XYZ file of C-alpha atoms in Angstrom:
697
model
C 60.966 355.553 226.518
C 57.609 355.036 224.751
C 56.535 357.202 221.838
C 53.088 358.893 221.459
C 51.762 359.485 217.926
C 48.530 361.472 216.993
C 47.108 362.183 213.605
C 43.716 364.059 213.086
C 42.900 363.451 209.402
C 40.103 365.604 207.762
C 39.021 367.175 204.564
C 41.351 370.091 203.387
C 42.481 372.575 206.043
C 42.680 376.111 204.558
C 46.480 377.003 203.992
C 46.239 380.205 206.062
C 45.079 378.008 209.133
C 47.695 375.406 209.187
C 50.576 376.773 211.020
C 48.444 378.286 213.706
C 46.602 375.011 214.193
C 50.124 373.512 214.789
C 51.010 375.979 217.301
C 47.550 375.621 218.995
C 47.824 371.623 219.142
C 51.300 371.893 220.562
C 50.169 374.281 223.336
C 47.032 372.475 224.143
C 48.662 369.055 224.242
C 51.629 370.284 226.122
C 49.392 372.179 228.885
C 47.293 368.938 229.556
C 50.236 366.712 229.802
C 51.981 369.042 232.210
C 49.079 369.475 234.281
C 49.020 365.848 234.706
C 52.738 365.606 235.921
C 54.068 364.095 232.724
C 57.295 365.157 231.038
C 58.810 364.175 227.762
C 62.195 364.381 225.799
C 60.763 365.947 222.352
C 57.615 367.059 220.953
C 57.010 367.810 217.274
C 53.908 369.021 215.297
C 53.316 368.862 211.607
C 50.447 370.641 209.837
C 49.332 369.876 206.172
C 46.379 370.063 203.752
C 44.666 367.341 205.313
C 46.174 366.290 208.656
C 47.499 367.524 211.912
C 50.162 365.246 213.333
C 51.732 365.187 216.518
C 54.634 363.011 217.860
C 56.065 363.064 221.456
C 59.171 360.898 222.399
C 60.189 359.938 225.897
C 56.922 359.985 227.666
C 56.652 357.547 230.869
C 53.837 355.171 231.198
C 52.539 356.907 233.870
C 52.816 360.325 235.813
C 54.770 359.952 239.095
C 52.700 360.025 242.369
C 52.498 363.617 243.640
C 52.509 365.102 247.229
C 51.869 368.759 247.516
C 51.170 371.238 250.103
C 48.663 373.842 249.531
C 48.518 376.993 251.478
C 45.200 377.885 252.716
C 43.606 380.937 254.683
C 44.662 382.159 258.128
C 43.245 380.646 261.301
C 41.356 383.981 261.891
C 39.918 384.331 258.423
C 35.948 384.285 257.916
C 34.410 381.141 257.862
C 33.532 381.507 254.202
C 37.271 381.590 253.352
C 37.937 378.214 255.172
C 34.763 376.731 253.442
C 36.028 377.716 249.965
C 39.410 376.225 250.628
C 37.829 373.145 251.707
C 35.836 372.744 248.649
C 38.909 373.407 246.394
C 41.121 370.733 248.218
C 38.161 368.376 248.811
C 39.241 367.850 252.236
C 37.633 368.226 255.592
C 38.876 370.748 258.336
C 40.135 367.886 260.408
C 42.237 366.823 257.739
C 44.030 370.244 257.542
C 47.258 371.043 259.277
C 47.770 374.408 261.208
C 51.049 376.212 261.248
C 52.042 379.470 262.311
C 48.286 380.480 262.337
C 47.736 379.491 258.730
C 45.828 376.400 257.384
C 47.673 374.048 255.128
C 46.216 371.059 253.070
C 48.638 368.111 252.291
C 47.192 366.543 249.249
C 48.512 363.173 247.863
C 47.533 361.828 244.302
C 48.384 358.678 242.474
C 49.833 359.331 239.049
C 47.444 358.595 236.389
C 48.273 356.273 233.256
C 49.644 358.361 230.343
C 47.056 356.671 227.852
C 44.291 357.645 230.195
C 45.538 361.328 230.193
C 46.025 361.340 226.604
C 42.760 360.103 225.700
C 41.101 362.542 227.997
C 43.203 365.369 226.471
C 42.375 364.572 222.640
C 38.813 364.525 223.481
C 38.987 367.947 225.207
C 41.270 369.427 222.516
C 39.211 368.382 219.500
C 36.046 369.695 221.191
C 37.638 372.999 222.046
C 40.034 373.670 219.282
C 40.213 377.431 218.434
C 39.859 377.250 214.730
C 39.207 380.905 213.352
C 36.133 379.238 211.479
C 34.792 375.805 211.992
C 31.992 373.710 210.896
C 29.540 370.739 211.721
C 28.690 367.882 209.452
C 26.189 364.881 209.362
C 24.024 364.737 212.415
C 26.712 365.229 215.019
C 27.655 368.121 217.272
C 31.360 368.211 216.778
C 32.879 371.254 215.256
C 36.154 371.185 213.241
C 37.608 373.156 210.455
C 36.502 370.536 207.770
C 34.984 366.918 208.596
C 37.145 364.692 210.419
C 37.823 361.420 208.649
C 40.089 359.358 210.991
C 42.223 359.651 214.230
C 45.421 357.788 214.788
C 46.360 357.582 218.458
C 49.255 355.322 219.351
C 51.425 354.908 222.488
C 54.358 352.684 222.580
C 53.100 351.051 219.231
C 49.438 350.249 220.756
C 46.367 351.976 220.060
C 45.009 354.336 222.800
C 41.146 353.677 222.476
C 38.723 356.380 222.715
C 35.814 357.634 220.468
C 34.862 361.256 219.657
C 31.512 361.776 218.205
C 31.483 358.447 216.550
C 34.847 358.650 215.159
C 36.995 355.820 216.876
C 40.731 356.131 217.340
C 42.957 353.636 215.601
C 46.238 353.122 213.776
C 45.015 353.536 210.159
C 45.510 356.486 207.847
C 45.663 357.142 204.054
C 47.832 358.904 201.538
C 47.473 361.387 198.732
C 44.078 361.920 197.285
C 44.981 361.401 193.718
C 48.547 359.896 193.418
C 48.201 357.544 196.529
C 47.172 353.867 196.357
C 43.619 354.750 197.580
C 43.795 352.079 200.085
C 43.988 352.916 203.992
C 47.105 351.480 205.759
C 48.296 350.869 209.229
C 51.126 352.317 210.948
C 53.196 351.197 213.981
C 55.088 354.375 214.974
C 56.006 357.665 213.663
C 59.065 356.483 211.562
C 56.827 353.908 209.941
C 54.001 356.482 209.580
C 56.219 359.027 207.849
C 57.737 356.485 205.500
C 54.695 355.062 204.284
C 52.889 358.453 203.859
C 56.029 359.568 201.718
C 55.664 356.406 199.705
C 52.105 357.221 199.206
C 52.950 360.761 197.919
C 52.540 362.719 201.428
C 55.256 364.955 202.778
C 53.766 365.780 206.188
C 56.629 368.507 207.073
C 56.047 371.848 205.579
C 59.719 372.400 205.472
C 60.118 369.390 203.130
C 57.283 370.580 200.985
C 58.859 374.152 200.684
C 62.184 372.345 199.869
C 60.502 370.450 197.103
C 58.620 373.441 195.763
C 61.927 375.639 195.536
C 64.191 372.902 194.214
C 61.604 371.788 191.477
C 60.810 375.465 190.587
C 64.398 376.495 190.217
C 65.291 373.451 188.253
C 62.184 374.018 185.765
C 63.228 377.796 185.600
C 66.975 376.869 185.051
C 65.992 374.543 182.139
C 64.820 377.530 180.274
C 67.324 379.949 181.244
C 65.019 381.687 183.476
C 64.882 382.558 187.301
C 62.204 382.146 189.940
C 61.060 385.494 191.567
C 61.340 384.824 195.192
C 58.122 385.431 197.347
C 58.215 383.715 200.724
C 54.621 384.567 201.658
C 53.363 382.726 198.442
C 55.819 379.971 199.374
C 54.215 379.628 202.754
C 50.719 379.597 201.084
C 51.328 376.989 198.406
C 53.085 374.674 200.710
C 49.931 374.539 202.435
C 47.900 373.708 199.373
C 49.667 370.430 198.183
C 50.680 367.241 199.830
C 53.072 366.381 197.223
C 53.779 369.761 195.442
C 54.890 369.546 191.942
C 56.137 372.843 190.346
C 55.197 373.417 186.538
C 56.606 376.034 184.437
C 53.927 377.519 182.091
C 53.905 380.381 179.379
C 51.881 383.379 179.215
C 51.022 386.024 176.405
C 53.881 388.241 176.142
C 51.490 391.132 175.347
C 50.699 391.277 179.130
C 54.242 392.247 180.037
C 53.145 395.755 178.981
C 51.180 396.097 182.236
C 52.992 397.229 185.198
C 55.105 394.079 186.699
C 53.353 394.709 190.017
C 50.167 394.135 188.371
C 51.182 391.041 186.712
C 52.835 389.782 189.860
C 49.717 390.485 192.094
C 47.338 389.075 189.706
C 49.289 385.788 189.590
C 49.618 385.603 193.272
C 46.395 386.795 194.734
C 44.170 385.235 192.110
C 46.003 381.946 190.945
C 48.864 381.361 193.517
C 51.529 381.453 190.722
C 54.939 382.671 191.171
C 56.364 385.002 188.717
C 59.480 384.401 186.582
C 62.172 386.826 185.174
C 65.043 386.576 182.714
C 68.355 387.118 184.339
C 69.678 388.615 181.186
C 66.993 391.162 180.971
C 65.105 393.756 183.153
C 61.533 392.845 184.201
C 59.566 389.733 184.022
C 59.722 386.876 181.510
C 56.333 385.835 179.899
C 56.100 382.808 182.150
C 54.729 381.682 185.351
C 55.366 378.871 187.731
C 52.117 377.039 189.098
C 52.499 374.446 192.121
C 50.136 371.161 191.359
C 49.265 368.837 193.775
C 49.760 365.908 191.233
C 52.517 364.434 188.703
C 51.131 364.615 185.513
C 51.954 361.858 182.774
C 52.708 364.463 180.207
C 55.157 366.432 182.274
C 52.656 369.184 183.094
C 51.917 370.431 179.717
C 48.015 370.236 179.858
C 48.106 371.690 183.376
C 50.427 374.500 182.041
C 48.235 375.277 179.030
C 45.094 375.359 181.330
C 46.479 377.459 183.776
C 47.774 379.717 181.007
C 44.244 380.293 179.792
C 42.902 381.189 183.239
C 45.811 383.589 183.812
C 45.195 385.297 180.571
C 41.526 385.902 181.528
C 42.586 387.368 184.899
C 45.282 389.653 183.167
C 42.697 390.723 180.542
C 40.734 392.123 183.396
C 43.943 393.909 184.677
C 44.617 395.370 181.196
C 40.974 396.565 181.127
C 41.398 398.565 184.462
C 44.906 399.850 183.209
C 43.379 401.074 179.868
C 40.225 402.575 181.644
C 41.991 404.321 184.481
C 44.308 406.286 181.976
C 41.109 407.711 180.426
C 39.953 409.206 183.780
C 42.868 410.816 185.467
C 43.429 412.547 188.851
C 41.108 415.248 188.738
C 38.125 412.946 188.456
C 39.610 410.736 190.997
C 40.164 413.424 193.551
C 36.731 414.648 192.956
C 35.390 411.329 193.981
C 37.360 411.353 197.254
C 34.903 414.154 198.391
C 32.397 411.484 198.818
C 34.648 409.088 200.437
C 34.694 409.130 204.432
C 38.092 408.537 205.862
C 36.585 408.407 209.455
C 33.150 409.660 210.531
C 35.116 412.178 212.961
C 37.838 413.033 210.784
C 36.119 413.947 207.605
C 36.434 412.704 204.048
C 39.427 411.631 202.109
C 39.498 414.762 200.241
C 39.751 416.691 203.417
C 42.514 414.436 204.530
C 44.380 415.218 201.419
C 43.996 418.925 202.068
C 45.500 418.428 205.538
C 48.472 416.432 204.029
C 49.112 418.869 201.205
C 49.336 421.769 203.604
C 51.625 419.791 206.019
C 53.887 418.506 203.237
C 54.422 422.033 201.862
C 55.410 422.913 205.413
C 57.687 420.039 206.061
C 59.306 420.319 202.518
C 61.985 422.778 203.321
C 63.048 421.178 206.548
C 63.917 418.039 204.654
C 65.349 419.680 201.465
C 62.465 419.212 199.174
C 60.893 421.522 196.671
C 57.685 422.921 198.370
C 55.769 423.026 195.201
C 56.653 419.501 194.221
C 55.746 418.275 197.825
C 52.385 420.091 197.529
C 51.704 418.464 194.229
C 52.606 414.991 195.193
C 50.593 415.202 198.348
C 47.563 416.474 196.330
C 47.808 413.233 194.080
C 48.789 410.965 196.849
C 45.303 409.418 197.485
C 43.789 409.758 194.061
C 44.530 406.261 192.968
C 42.060 404.992 195.807
C 39.255 405.841 193.386
C 41.083 404.000 190.450
C 39.706 400.870 188.909
C 42.914 399.122 189.328
C 43.231 399.824 193.158
C 39.685 398.785 193.684
C 40.665 395.595 192.115
C 44.046 395.367 193.933
C 44.094 397.349 197.131
C 47.563 396.270 197.720
C 48.666 398.594 194.732
C 47.672 401.656 196.299
C 50.341 404.257 195.853
C 52.057 402.050 193.228
C 49.450 402.533 190.728
C 49.285 406.353 191.506
C 52.905 406.585 190.802
C 52.616 404.884 187.453
C 49.637 407.166 186.354
C 51.590 410.327 187.592
C 54.352 409.447 185.310
C 52.087 408.854 182.415
C 50.309 412.042 183.086
C 53.570 413.847 182.622
C 54.268 414.860 186.238
C 57.903 415.036 187.358
C 59.700 412.009 188.414
C 60.041 413.310 191.980
C 56.363 413.682 192.212
C 55.603 410.310 190.734
C 57.962 408.767 192.976
C 56.571 410.425 196.114
C 52.947 409.242 195.038
C 54.222 405.821 194.770
C 56.246 405.504 197.892
C 54.488 407.873 200.250
C 53.096 404.897 202.332
C 56.554 403.761 203.173
C 57.930 402.439 205.481
C 54.935 400.287 206.456
C 56.811 398.043 208.831
C 60.276 397.285 210.276
C 61.353 395.234 207.300
C 60.158 397.985 204.889
C 62.640 400.224 202.977
C 62.850 403.806 203.923
C 62.319 406.540 201.132
C 65.318 408.876 200.585
C 64.038 411.306 197.990
C 63.289 414.605 199.742
C 60.077 415.036 198.162
C 58.850 411.474 199.096
C 60.297 412.215 202.635
C 58.080 415.143 203.063
C 54.969 413.662 201.758
C 55.579 410.337 203.797
C 56.055 412.267 207.088
C 53.056 414.396 206.397
C 50.737 411.502 205.766
C 51.862 409.789 208.827
C 51.711 412.648 211.213
C 48.105 413.611 209.822
C 47.182 410.032 210.816
C 48.490 410.187 214.300
C 47.159 413.764 215.105
C 43.790 412.738 213.798
C 43.339 409.599 215.783
C 44.889 410.882 218.836
C 42.482 413.936 218.526
C 39.342 411.606 218.445
C 40.873 409.472 221.409
C 41.427 406.410 219.388
C 44.919 405.897 221.018
C 46.507 402.408 221.003
C 45.684 400.374 224.212
C 47.693 397.269 225.136
C 47.802 394.969 221.985
C 44.837 397.004 220.302
C 45.961 399.401 217.615
C 43.221 399.217 214.835
C 44.631 402.226 213.111
C 48.310 401.007 213.049
C 49.337 404.242 214.891
C 52.598 402.514 216.172
C 53.421 401.826 212.809
C 52.881 405.436 211.873
C 55.051 406.682 214.484
C 57.791 404.334 213.819
C 57.533 405.233 210.100
C 58.033 408.855 211.013
C 60.908 408.214 213.321
C 62.619 406.001 210.670
C 62.011 408.597 208.021
C 63.619 411.326 210.230
C 66.612 409.356 211.614
C 67.517 407.390 208.491
C 67.593 410.748 206.432
C 69.103 412.744 209.217
C 66.355 415.145 209.100
C 66.637 417.710 211.869
C 63.257 418.823 212.576
C 61.259 420.194 215.822
C 58.394 417.813 216.002
C 56.549 419.941 218.490
C 56.444 422.892 215.897
C 55.339 420.768 213.101
C 52.656 418.859 215.178
C 51.204 422.020 216.822
C 50.964 423.974 213.602
C 49.243 420.980 212.082
C 46.843 420.902 214.719
C 46.046 424.653 214.608
C 45.552 424.391 211.109
C 43.050 421.588 211.540
C 41.343 423.747 214.069
C 41.103 426.583 211.537
C 39.833 424.075 208.913
C 37.190 422.904 211.081
C 36.063 426.423 212.303
C 35.908 427.803 208.604
C 33.393 424.912 207.857
C 31.514 425.781 210.848
C 32.032 422.303 212.582
C 31.509 421.519 216.319
C 35.087 420.625 216.825
C 33.911 417.646 218.583
C 36.875 415.578 217.665
C 39.112 417.895 219.672
C 37.107 418.036 222.984
C 39.269 414.991 224.416
C 41.966 417.829 224.908
C 41.632 421.150 226.574
C 44.024 422.809 224.045
C 46.046 422.150 220.957
C 49.096 422.211 223.134
C 47.600 419.161 225.208
C 47.229 417.149 222.128
C 50.641 418.104 220.945
C 51.873 416.603 224.222
C 50.124 413.533 223.851
C 51.461 412.971 220.207
C 55.072 413.782 221.339
C 54.811 411.325 224.289
C 53.838 408.729 221.973
C 56.817 409.378 219.726
C 59.055 409.087 222.858
C 57.716 405.671 223.666
C 58.259 404.414 220.145
C 61.659 405.863 219.983
C 62.354 404.108 223.282
C 61.302 400.820 221.772
C 63.152 401.153 218.767
C 66.579 402.074 220.455
C 65.922 399.302 222.920
C 65.437 396.764 220.054
C 68.902 398.363 218.818
C 70.572 397.587 222.266
C 70.090 401.016 223.893
C 68.791 401.309 227.518
C 65.329 402.841 227.768
C 66.561 404.742 230.940
C 68.949 406.774 228.987
C 66.293 407.448 226.247
C 64.223 408.744 229.174
C 66.956 410.843 230.515
C 67.428 412.683 227.261
C 63.793 413.176 226.606
C 63.400 414.638 229.966
C 65.105 417.629 228.568
C 62.254 418.468 226.408
C 63.955 418.189 223.190
C 62.020 416.890 220.179
C 64.741 416.751 217.505
C 64.737 412.921 216.897
C 68.281 412.969 215.413
C 69.807 415.028 218.255
C 68.082 412.992 220.696
C 69.607 409.621 219.291
C 73.123 411.240 219.077
C 72.698 412.470 222.805
C 71.655 408.918 223.965
C 74.600 407.272 222.129
C 77.137 409.799 223.563
C 75.509 409.187 227.092
C 75.790 405.409 226.631
C 79.403 405.501 225.764
C 80.046 407.940 228.601
C 78.480 405.752 231.128
C 80.422 402.771 229.968
C 83.621 404.380 231.278
C 84.754 404.477 234.896
C 84.463 408.285 234.966
C 80.905 407.995 233.660
C 79.754 405.209 236.191
C 81.565 406.984 239.212
C 80.182 410.362 238.281
C 76.569 409.018 238.054
C 77.100 407.655 241.547
C 78.269 411.128 242.793
C 75.304 412.752 241.002
C 72.860 410.507 242.944
C 74.463 411.290 246.209
C 74.497 414.975 245.554
C 70.805 414.552 244.240
C 69.768 412.781 247.541
C 71.381 415.403 249.627
C 69.444 418.263 247.737
C 66.246 416.565 247.767
C 66.354 415.906 251.341
C 66.999 419.466 252.029
C 64.213 420.871 249.636
C 61.730 419.059 251.886
C 62.950 421.278 254.655
C 62.763 424.352 252.775
C 63.998 426.244 249.524
C 67.653 425.772 248.615
C 70.009 428.424 248.854
C 70.656 430.624 245.732
C 73.402 432.789 244.315
C 77.032 432.277 243.309
C 79.299 429.709 245.063
C 81.989 431.464 247.113
C 85.668 430.499 247.100
C 88.380 431.665 249.478
C 86.284 431.402 252.597
C 88.181 431.102 255.903
C 89.007 427.367 256.517
C 87.538 426.269 253.189
C 88.577 422.814 252.359
C 90.720 422.651 249.194
C 88.294 419.859 248.051
C 85.413 422.389 248.101
C 87.494 425.146 246.199
C 88.649 422.581 243.618
C 85.114 421.322 242.955
C 83.845 424.919 242.487
C 86.189 425.671 239.891
C 85.848 422.574 238.136
C 82.020 422.897 238.135
C 82.480 426.374 236.776
C 84.813 425.292 233.926
C 82.580 422.254 233.140
C 79.549 424.547 232.741
C 81.434 426.736 230.231
C 82.627 423.660 228.498
C 79.219 421.970 228.357
C 77.514 424.978 226.938
C 79.960 425.272 224.233
C 79.749 421.788 223.220
C 76.012 421.698 223.266
C 75.968 425.053 221.153
C 77.757 423.026 218.456
C 75.838 419.752 219.315
C 79.190 418.027 220.046
C 77.629 415.648 222.655
C 80.936 413.590 222.895
C 82.733 416.776 223.911
C 79.908 417.712 226.461
C 80.476 414.288 228.113
C 84.232 414.798 228.180
C 83.642 417.947 229.942
C 81.401 416.146 232.419
C 84.062 413.495 232.836
C 86.444 416.310 234.372
C 84.147 416.573 237.262
C 84.571 412.963 238.400
C 87.856 413.490 240.423
C 86.598 416.839 242.131
C 83.168 415.264 243.041
C 84.721 412.022 244.481
C 87.296 414.225 246.417
C 84.710 416.398 247.691
C 82.374 413.784 249.246
C 85.513 412.092 250.635
C 87.060 415.149 252.237
C 83.940 417.574 252.939
C 81.016 417.498 255.371
C 78.106 418.953 253.420
C 75.923 419.568 256.539
C 78.360 421.840 258.456
C 77.359 423.263 261.769
C 78.455 426.627 260.401
C 75.195 427.859 258.258
C 77.650 429.877 255.838
C 79.634 426.833 255.171
C 76.533 424.689 254.598
C 74.699 426.909 252.302
C 77.678 427.411 250.104
C 78.099 423.537 249.940
C 74.553 423.140 249.029
C 74.739 425.766 246.287
C 77.784 423.867 244.995
C 76.037 420.517 244.715
C 73.158 422.417 243.106
C 75.736 423.789 240.397
C 77.004 420.279 239.712
C 73.465 418.861 239.403
C 72.543 421.732 237.097
C 75.705 421.391 234.830
C 74.959 417.718 234.464
C 71.337 418.378 233.973
C 71.954 420.277 230.632
C 73.392 417.167 229.105
C 70.691 414.644 230.370
C 68.413 414.154 233.531
C 70.776 411.681 235.336
C 68.150 411.048 237.942
C 66.328 409.058 235.401
C 69.219 406.632 234.915
C 69.445 403.379 236.812
C 72.613 402.620 238.499
């Protein structure tokens, strides 16, 4: 079947926009072709520095004729409804069909030619393309990320004719701006297009450009006994900067290696788009860099490398200035500056935030096995580097630079490490600190963020989470779980809220930020519910059922480590026949009890055994429930949740036998009350392990 080829050729497209543009182009073309009734076998989109390319294989020459039936309003509907339906369908009332009291429209449409649909679609797409930033040029009204130069539009080898704001479609493109022939050339299909562009030094596929960069970079480094420092983010960016990327290894002044490696790497990456290089035989970076050029130099890149080396030296001299000057200032001066920096209009200054984090870190320290004095000291220093020159220049280094400066100032390694790592983990792929002092400060920092923004009613809504509170909650959860920290979150959160109350009272503040909640307990409940939601998401991603998390959370426990162990034990139990059947028995018992509760209070008191004519199944379940109650309590006391599930498993047989051989709603009042007490006892025993009513199945 025919092939369709589209290329929109323009001035340079920013690298950060290219892959998003490829996705948007694919979506917009697909939507319009599908709406016209067209199907295809394969669709591919490519984005590069100067062109967006789309190729579709297996398109028919025209869409099939379509007949569809559209349901309209009821016969009895108001006249306005019928009029609206007629306008929508373009029919008259006598053309409608009535069936079962409802109007139906039978609409037939002849399939349009693919070229007609495509020309119309490209015009609409170009005029409405969702670039983050766009521009006009010349005297036209068209907007695009950069001025459009040419448009290729081919279907089955022939040009699809159309014109957009003076730009006529055709079959001509051009190659590399510097290395190419400089002459436009015609193409006949995608294979011809790709081959001719590659011959003219253009790789249209970003995967090919990345491979060329990596292969060339590794070869250049290996020739000097060096190794490339991997950076996927930088690779993505430079692959969008060059149509024919050529890696060149350059040398830098070795004196700059006295700077922290993070400073050197970030200066290379942010300002110059260079890769760092290391010596496999030594620790740290090598005095080299890897630049990706968009040309193949006749001298092997020596002049390019030398020029880039001079530019890099200027950048690193700036970094060295900040490094030297910062060491003359120190933490006291930086912390003093934080008094004049607003964290949030309703949450005070950064200095006040540091006070809160410091108090909370000291409280958390013994819970995680950390030295309280060191945790307090680290928290006090944790935000100081935000006022340093280096972090002002490189915000990405906040925390990292504080760790270096703390070590140079003579603070203990545990304190310096905590300052460096207290922002961690910052995402699902980030590592989790394990040093106790760091864990204490990291938890305190994230808890203060959560409590503060919940207090001023800045909770996440839908996809909106401007203060990254979901990330903060997930960070606390991972810190707690991966370090096996047994902590009652409710106590810690409530104490922190009360301390914040006292702080604002002491400062004679209006406590306006707390007016959303009637009490500190109410705010605590909101924060804990948010943790429950985030933990549910985390466990679901790990394969656990959300209803099991809800069943455990319903018990009111807020020790995350214990909750996860309960969930794991519950999941294992329900995967067995005993667990599945006991769950069914629980739901049957619960339904009976709920029906009786609607009539009045359930009978209370001990379950009687040895009654006249009492069925053996009733007596057996009574003894089994009592034994299970004792065993479950003992298991929960030692937090042996697997043993608690084993104790419940012993109820499976007696429960099944009871429902098979005993009539709960006996005509004898004494018998009925005793059996309801027994079912209540079974429900209560199981409810100490989890709220089985929350479990699906």
